[in-house]
Amino acid sequence: MTDQGAPQGRQFTDEELQDLVASTDSGAREPSSRPVALLITGLALVWSLFQLWIAQPQLWFAEYLPVLNSSQTRPLHLTFAILLAFLAYPAFKKSPRDRVPYADWALAAIGGGAAFYVFAFSEQLALTARSGLPTEAQVIIGAIGIVALLEASRRALGPALTIVGSLFLLYAYLGQGWLIPELIEHEGLSFTGLINAQWLDTAGVFGIPLGVSTAFVFLFVLFGSLLDKAGAGNYFIKLAFAGLGHLRGGPAKAAVVGSAMTGLISGSSIANVVTTGTFTIPLMKRVGFTSEQAGSVEVASSVNGQIMPPVMGAAAFLMVEFIGISYVEVIKHAFIPAVISYIALVYIVHLEALKKDMPALGQAKSFGGMILKFFIGFAIAGAAFTALIYGVGALKSAAPGMTGPIMMAALLAIYVFLVSVAAKRPDLEQDDPNAEEIKLPTVGEVYATGLHYVLPIVVLVWFLMVERQSPAKSAFYATSLMLFIIITQRPLKAMFRGQGGKLAEEFAGGFRDLVDGLIAGARNMIGIGVATAAAGIIVATVTKTPIGTELAGLVEQLSGGILILMLVLVGVFSLILGMGLPTTANYIVVSSLMASVVVSLGAQEGLIVPLIAAHLFVFYFGIMADVTPPVGLASFAAAAVSGGDPIKTGFTAFFYSLRTVALPFLFIFNPTLILYGVDLGTTAGILQAAFVFVTATIAMLLFAAATQGYFLAKSRIHESAALLLVAFTLFVPNVWLDLVQPRFAAIPPAQLEQALEAADEGDRLRLKIQGPDFNTGGTAETTLVLDVSGATIEERMQASGLMLVPEGDVVKLDEPMFGTKTAETLADFDFYADEPVQIAEILSPQKRMPAEVFYIPAALLLGGVVMLQRRRQTKPAF
């Protein structure tokens, strides 16, 4: 079925699609000269081997070779990225792709040399530049390095990050000018100071973002590349189609689930669109989706792959460093929003199928039955994983010294068994979605052919979640298993199939797959490597200039101090930046500038916003930029596959992604949605998490139904409004409760000690603090949260960190105790100005009815909508 009267774009060939992915992810240059081609692939291969070498946790080589520290590994990482950026990415669209021009050789040598200089002379830099005494030669090399990095960024990522980085450099250098608002003016850094801070020091280009890319991100990208090269990508897509393809609108549902699974192995939304979309989009069009709708479903599901734990792309590892929490905590907070977002997208697709009365491919099956089977499978997998945890715990108690070898032997035995099972079935082939007759596989035919691909993912989750190892070590172990699998799976299958004569040939094929996977992983890292390095320019500028501290005031002025308006401004800012920046760079820029602003402005309104919620807010809007026109690269890639109009595809995909836009606002106002404050180590915490998950899922499904204008039947405007109201109530019932019963009772400042004494241990008092701002001199206000701890009033006062100076009814504050949380929160107040810093108000929590009481009227309203729509319902809802 084709679109009637819709403008049709050109449908690209497979070669053109692969070129599209290469030009954005791995470099489009393919030199005709064999030595040059071998040099590029050789550099990529050596980069992957270097990253595996520095990642392995057992330093057995320490007595033979020096162990590199982060100030040495980061420059080497960037050296590879810059060299490959100039060799693999043409300067312009019309630049030659079959050869490397002399200018590019020169730029690669200069840029790579400037980065390598930081490695080779790291000890000398520590004694000179990093001690504040850079030499003239060092400054020249640093300036050349920055220019080369910005050009490499332009080639690999487009002009946006180069422009943003250049503007931040100009701002840091000039400090003042007619384009710089007075609020963020400063004296300007000297040229030497600027280059020292940005290139020669360890806090600029070679700071935390590049460190995360070096230590964590490369291994995860390599892990995904090896999984894909082994055949896991095709396996996941086939499995999704086997389970969902038979449903009404099944290809679209399979596209959503397949993209969620391939999101584990692809950090690129564009590669995800092209990889899964070449098969799913034609099939979606066959059952009745328009070209734009088919492309939009693929875009919405592929982009969401970046928020799906346990692998969430580079931004998740940056959160670990920026916020100072473990990776397991990031996964915990991201889990519910990601899962309910995907469930809602499956439901949106189902509603589209109902609205258009789409047929199923083959014999139709029950959507409700599929959901039931999914939950049964999820429960069985959860029970098996729990049993494994207890089993390993018992083994550690019985034979602690033998646990490691026994587990490795068991893993090897399971792997060999699963490969033997897979060998009994033919290898999965790529299907032709344009074939006249489509025969969908069954789950029974598919699932056993690739169960061994799940083992590295289980190992990754095990070390992350159970052993609580670092992301780098966990990824190393999972990647090591993947290296073993990719070499051995082909010869093992040949052996089990009785094809002993092919063992040498299959070993050679496995080795080629390994080399190809290592090369592809490194080439996929070029953009991320230069992006994290260039984004370090912004991070250093934020720390060296007033922009980081004063931007809160600027945003507050623009938003009038209204938190919801400020959040909208931050979201729009992320979208605009993200139109040209990759997700990782966008997250670094906006979180550096805005995350603390969200927290501080929330505190001024009495709303305590967890820092992780602010970072996730920025992250969610950053990924939306891949969808949003006019740039939306994933939408253009999907349109290239579908032959639809890219702008229309982008707007439709944005409409399908409204749930992803709404979620960040919801968990800012109700952090329980990201399991903030929920202890999963207790039964009560697990039950609370399950309740939150079920409630949020229902709310998100109702939100999807409201935005799609279809529930049990086509919705009228008042019915859609009612569904939105019910969804809002289920998501944030505390908003209604705050209107009925205030959360806090106001207490005069002079009664602080009495309030502390009367509070129960574990309670939280909120103090509104007013006083002169250290940076602007104007009056500032914030909310300080005091956790009541200690048995006596003296202990509680000491734990608070406050130094009180009571004067009648006024309670002035002296500078808080150094090193306390209070001192950190009040760091921007000037305690030595003429105007005192004082407590304006004390808010003590009141006992209130549960917020869940508002679920009752919400359920009644939902029942009313169901009754109205049942009268018009003409087909089953599921």
Coordinates of C-alpha atoms in Angstrom, one line a residue, residues 164-451:
V164 CA 29.8 26.1 19.8
G165 CA 33.3 25.2 20.9
S166 CA 34.7 28.2 19.1
L167 CA 32.2 30.6 20.7
F168 CA 33.1 29.3 24.1
L169 CA 36.8 29.8 23.4
L170 CA 36.1 33.4 22.3
Y171 CA 34.0 34.1 25.3
A172 CA 36.7 32.7 27.7
Y173 CA 39.4 34.8 25.9
L174 CA 37.5 38.1 25.5
G175 CA 35.3 38.0 28.5
Q176 CA 33.5 41.2 27.5
G177 CA 31.9 42.6 24.4
W178 CA 28.6 43.9 22.9
L179 CA 27.3 40.3 22.4
I180 CA 28.2 39.1 25.9
P181 CA 25.4 39.8 28.5
E182 CA 26.6 41.9 31.5
L183 CA 25.6 39.2 33.8
I184 CA 28.3 36.7 32.5
E185 CA 31.0 39.3 31.7
H186 CA 34.5 38.6 33.1
E187 CA 38.0 40.0 32.6
G188 CA 39.0 37.4 30.0
L189 CA 41.8 34.9 30.1
S190 CA 45.2 35.5 28.6
F191 CA 46.0 33.5 25.4
T192 CA 48.6 31.5 27.4
G193 CA 46.1 30.9 30.2
L194 CA 43.4 29.8 27.8
I195 CA 45.6 27.3 25.9
N196 CA 47.0 26.0 29.2
A197 CA 43.5 25.5 30.6
Q198 CA 42.1 23.9 27.5
W199 CA 44.9 21.7 26.1
L200 CA 47.9 21.4 28.4
D201 CA 46.0 20.9 31.7
T202 CA 44.0 17.8 32.6
A203 CA 40.6 19.6 33.0
G204 CA 39.9 20.8 29.5
V205 CA 40.1 18.7 26.3
F206 CA 41.7 15.9 28.3
G207 CA 39.2 16.2 31.1
I208 CA 36.4 14.0 32.4
P209 CA 34.4 13.6 29.1
L210 CA 37.5 12.3 27.2
G211 CA 38.4 10.2 30.3
V212 CA 34.9 8.5 30.2
S213 CA 35.3 7.9 26.4
T214 CA 38.7 6.3 27.0
A215 CA 37.9 4.2 30.1
F216 CA 34.2 3.1 29.5
V217 CA 32.6 4.1 26.2
F218 CA 35.1 2.5 23.8
L219 CA 34.6 -0.9 25.4
F220 CA 30.8 -0.7 25.3
V221 CA 30.9 0.4 21.6
L222 CA 33.4 -2.4 20.8
F223 CA 31.2 -4.9 22.7
G224 CA 28.2 -3.9 20.6
S225 CA 30.2 -4.0 17.3
L226 CA 31.4 -7.6 18.1
L227 CA 27.9 -8.7 19.0
D228 CA 26.6 -7.3 15.7
K229 CA 29.4 -8.9 13.7
A230 CA 28.7 -12.3 15.3
G231 CA 25.1 -12.1 14.1
A232 CA 23.2 -10.9 17.2
G233 CA 21.6 -8.0 15.4
N234 CA 19.8 -10.2 12.9
Y235 CA 18.9 -12.7 15.7
F236 CA 17.2 -10.0 17.7
I237 CA 15.2 -8.7 14.8
K238 CA 14.1 -12.3 13.8
L239 CA 13.2 -13.0 17.4
A240 CA 11.1 -9.8 17.6
F241 CA 9.3 -10.7 14.3
A242 CA 8.7 -14.3 15.4
G243 CA 7.1 -13.1 18.6
L244 CA 5.2 -10.0 17.3
G245 CA 4.9 -10.2 13.5
H246 CA 1.7 -12.2 13.6
L247 CA -0.2 -9.5 15.5
R248 CA -2.3 -6.7 14.0
G249 CA 0.3 -4.1 12.8
G250 CA 2.9 -6.7 13.8
P251 CA 5.8 -5.5 11.7
A252 CA 5.7 -2.1 13.5
K253 CA 5.5 -3.8 17.0
A254 CA 8.4 -6.0 16.0
A255 CA 10.3 -2.9 14.8
V256 CA 9.9 -1.4 18.3
V257 CA 11.0 -4.5 20.2
G258 CA 13.7 -5.3 17.7
S259 CA 15.1 -1.7 18.0
A260 CA 15.0 -2.0 21.8
M261 CA 17.1 -5.1 21.7
T262 CA 19.5 -3.9 19.0
G263 CA 19.8 -0.7 21.1
L264 CA 21.9 -2.9 23.4
I265 CA 24.5 -3.3 20.6
S266 CA 24.3 0.0 18.7
G267 CA 25.0 3.3 20.3
S268 CA 23.9 5.1 17.1
S269 CA 20.3 5.8 16.4
I270 CA 21.1 6.3 12.7
A271 CA 22.8 2.9 12.4
N272 CA 19.9 1.4 14.3
V273 CA 17.4 2.9 11.9
V274 CA 19.2 1.6 8.8
T275 CA 20.0 -1.8 10.3
T276 CA 16.5 -2.7 11.5
G277 CA 14.6 -0.3 9.1
T278 CA 15.7 -1.9 5.9
F279 CA 13.6 -5.0 6.9
T280 CA 10.9 -3.5 9.1
I281 CA 9.9 -0.4 7.1
P282 CA 8.9 -2.2 3.9
L283 CA 6.9 -4.7 5.9
M284 CA 5.1 -1.9 7.8
K285 CA 4.2 -0.3 4.5
R286 CA 2.8 -3.7 3.3
V287 CA 0.2 -3.9 6.2
G288 CA -1.0 -0.3 5.7
F289 CA 1.4 2.2 7.3
T290 CA 2.3 5.2 5.1
S291 CA 5.9 5.8 4.2
E292 CA 6.2 8.6 6.8
Q293 CA 4.5 6.5 9.5
A294 CA 6.7 3.5 8.9
G295 CA 9.8 5.6 9.0
S296 CA 8.5 7.5 12.2
V297 CA 7.9 4.2 14.1
E298 CA 11.5 3.1 13.3
V299 CA 12.9 6.5 14.3
A300 CA 11.0 6.7 17.6
S301 CA 12.0 3.1 18.6
S302 CA 15.6 3.4 17.4
V303 CA 16.3 6.7 19.2
N304 CA 14.9 5.4 22.4
G305 CA 17.5 2.6 22.3
Q306 CA 19.9 5.2 23.9
I307 CA 17.9 5.3 27.1
M308 CA 17.5 1.6 27.5
P309 CA 19.5 0.0 30.3
P310 CA 21.9 -1.7 30.9
V311 CA 23.8 0.0 28.0
M312 CA 22.7 3.6 27.6
G313 CA 25.5 5.1 25.5
A314 CA 28.2 7.4 26.5
A315 CA 26.0 9.8 28.4
A316 CA 25.2 7.3 31.1
F317 CA 28.9 6.9 32.0
L318 CA 29.3 10.7 32.0
M319 CA 26.5 10.9 34.6
V320 CA 28.5 8.5 36.8
E321 CA 31.4 11.0 36.8
F322 CA 29.4 14.2 36.9
I323 CA 27.0 13.2 39.6
G324 CA 29.3 10.9 41.6
I325 CA 27.0 7.9 41.8
S326 CA 27.6 4.3 40.7
Y327 CA 26.6 3.1 37.2
V328 CA 24.1 0.7 38.9
E329 CA 22.4 3.7 40.4
V330 CA 22.1 5.3 37.0
I331 CA 20.6 2.1 35.6
K332 CA 18.1 1.9 38.6
H333 CA 17.0 5.5 38.0
A334 CA 16.7 5.1 34.2
F335 CA 14.9 1.7 34.1
I336 CA 11.2 2.6 34.6
P337 CA 11.1 5.6 32.3
A338 CA 12.9 3.6 29.5
V339 CA 10.7 0.5 29.8
I340 CA 7.4 2.3 30.0
S341 CA 8.4 4.5 27.1
Y342 CA 8.9 1.4 24.9
I343 CA 5.7 -0.3 26.2
A344 CA 3.8 2.9 25.3
L345 CA 5.4 3.0 21.8
V346 CA 4.2 -0.6 21.2
Y347 CA 0.7 0.5 22.3
I348 CA 0.8 3.6 20.0
V349 CA 1.6 1.3 17.1
H350 CA -1.3 -1.0 18.2
L351 CA -3.7 1.9 18.2
E352 CA -2.6 3.0 14.7
A353 CA -3.3 -0.6 13.6
L354 CA -6.7 -0.5 15.1
K355 CA -7.6 2.9 13.6
K356 CA -6.7 1.7 10.1
D357 CA -8.0 -1.9 10.7
M358 CA -4.6 -3.3 9.5
P359 CA -4.3 -7.0 8.8
A360 CA -1.8 -9.3 10.4
L361 CA 1.0 -10.9 8.4
G362 CA -0.1 -14.6 8.3
Q363 CA -2.5 -16.0 10.9
A364 CA -3.5 -13.3 13.4
K365 CA -2.7 -13.8 17.1
S366 CA -3.8 -12.1 20.3
F367 CA -2.0 -9.0 21.5
G368 CA -3.2 -9.7 25.1
G369 CA -1.9 -13.3 24.9
M370 CA 1.5 -12.0 23.7
I371 CA 1.7 -9.6 26.7
L372 CA 0.8 -12.5 29.1
K373 CA 3.5 -14.7 27.6
F374 CA 6.0 -11.8 27.9
F375 CA 5.3 -11.3 31.6
I376 CA 5.6 -15.1 32.2
G377 CA 8.9 -15.2 30.3
F378 CA 10.1 -12.2 32.2
A379 CA 9.1 -13.8 35.6
I380 CA 10.9 -17.1 34.7
A381 CA 14.0 -15.2 33.6
G382 CA 13.9 -13.1 36.8
A383 CA 13.5 -16.3 39.0
A384 CA 16.4 -18.0 37.2
F385 CA 18.7 -15.0 37.6
T386 CA 17.7 -14.8 41.3
A387 CA 18.4 -18.6 41.8
L388 CA 21.8 -18.0 40.1
I389 CA 22.6 -15.3 42.6
Y390 CA 21.8 -17.5 45.5
G391 CA 23.6 -20.4 44.0
V392 CA 26.8 -18.5 43.4
G393 CA 26.5 -17.0 47.0
A394 CA 26.3 -20.6 48.4
L395 CA 29.3 -21.6 46.3
K396 CA 31.4 -18.6 47.5
S397 CA 30.6 -19.7 51.1
A398 CA 31.5 -23.3 50.5
A399 CA 34.5 -22.9 48.3
P400 CA 35.6 -19.3 48.1
G401 CA 38.9 -20.1 46.4
M402 CA 37.3 -22.2 43.6
T403 CA 34.4 -20.0 42.8
G404 CA 36.1 -18.3 39.9
P405 CA 37.3 -21.4 38.1
I406 CA 34.0 -23.3 38.7
M407 CA 32.0 -20.4 37.3
M408 CA 34.3 -20.1 34.2
A409 CA 34.0 -23.9 33.6
A410 CA 30.2 -23.7 34.0
L411 CA 30.0 -20.7 31.6
L412 CA 32.1 -22.6 29.0
A413 CA 29.9 -25.7 29.3
I414 CA 26.7 -23.7 28.9
Y415 CA 28.2 -21.9 25.9
V416 CA 29.2 -25.1 24.2
F417 CA 25.8 -26.6 24.9
L418 CA 23.9 -23.6 23.5
V419 CA 26.1 -23.6 20.3
S420 CA 25.3 -27.3 19.9
V421 CA 21.6 -26.5 20.1
A422 CA 22.0 -23.7 17.6
A423 CA 24.0 -26.1 15.3
K424 CA 20.9 -28.3 14.9
R425 CA 19.1 -25.5 13.1
P426 CA 20.2 -23.7 10.0
D427 CA 21.9 -20.3 10.4
L428 CA 19.5 -17.3 10.2
E429 CA 19.6 -15.7 6.8
Q430 CA 18.6 -12.1 6.0
D431 CA 15.0 -12.1 4.8
D432 CA 13.8 -10.1 1.8
P433 CA 11.0 -7.8 3.0
N434 CA 10.0 -7.2 -0.6
A435 CA 9.4 -10.8 -1.4
E436 CA 5.9 -11.6 -2.8
E437 CA 5.1 -14.0 0.1
I438 CA 6.3 -13.3 3.6
K439 CA 6.7 -16.3 5.8
L440 CA 7.2 -15.2 9.4
P441 CA 9.3 -17.5 11.6
T442 CA 8.0 -18.9 14.9
V443 CA 9.7 -18.3 18.2
G444 CA 10.4 -22.0 18.4
E445 CA 12.3 -21.8 15.1
V446 CA 14.4 -18.7 16.1
Y447 CA 15.1 -18.6 19.8
A448 CA 17.5 -21.5 20.0
T449 CA 19.7 -20.3 17.1
G450 CA 21.2 -17.5 19.1
L451 CA 20.8 -18.1 22.8

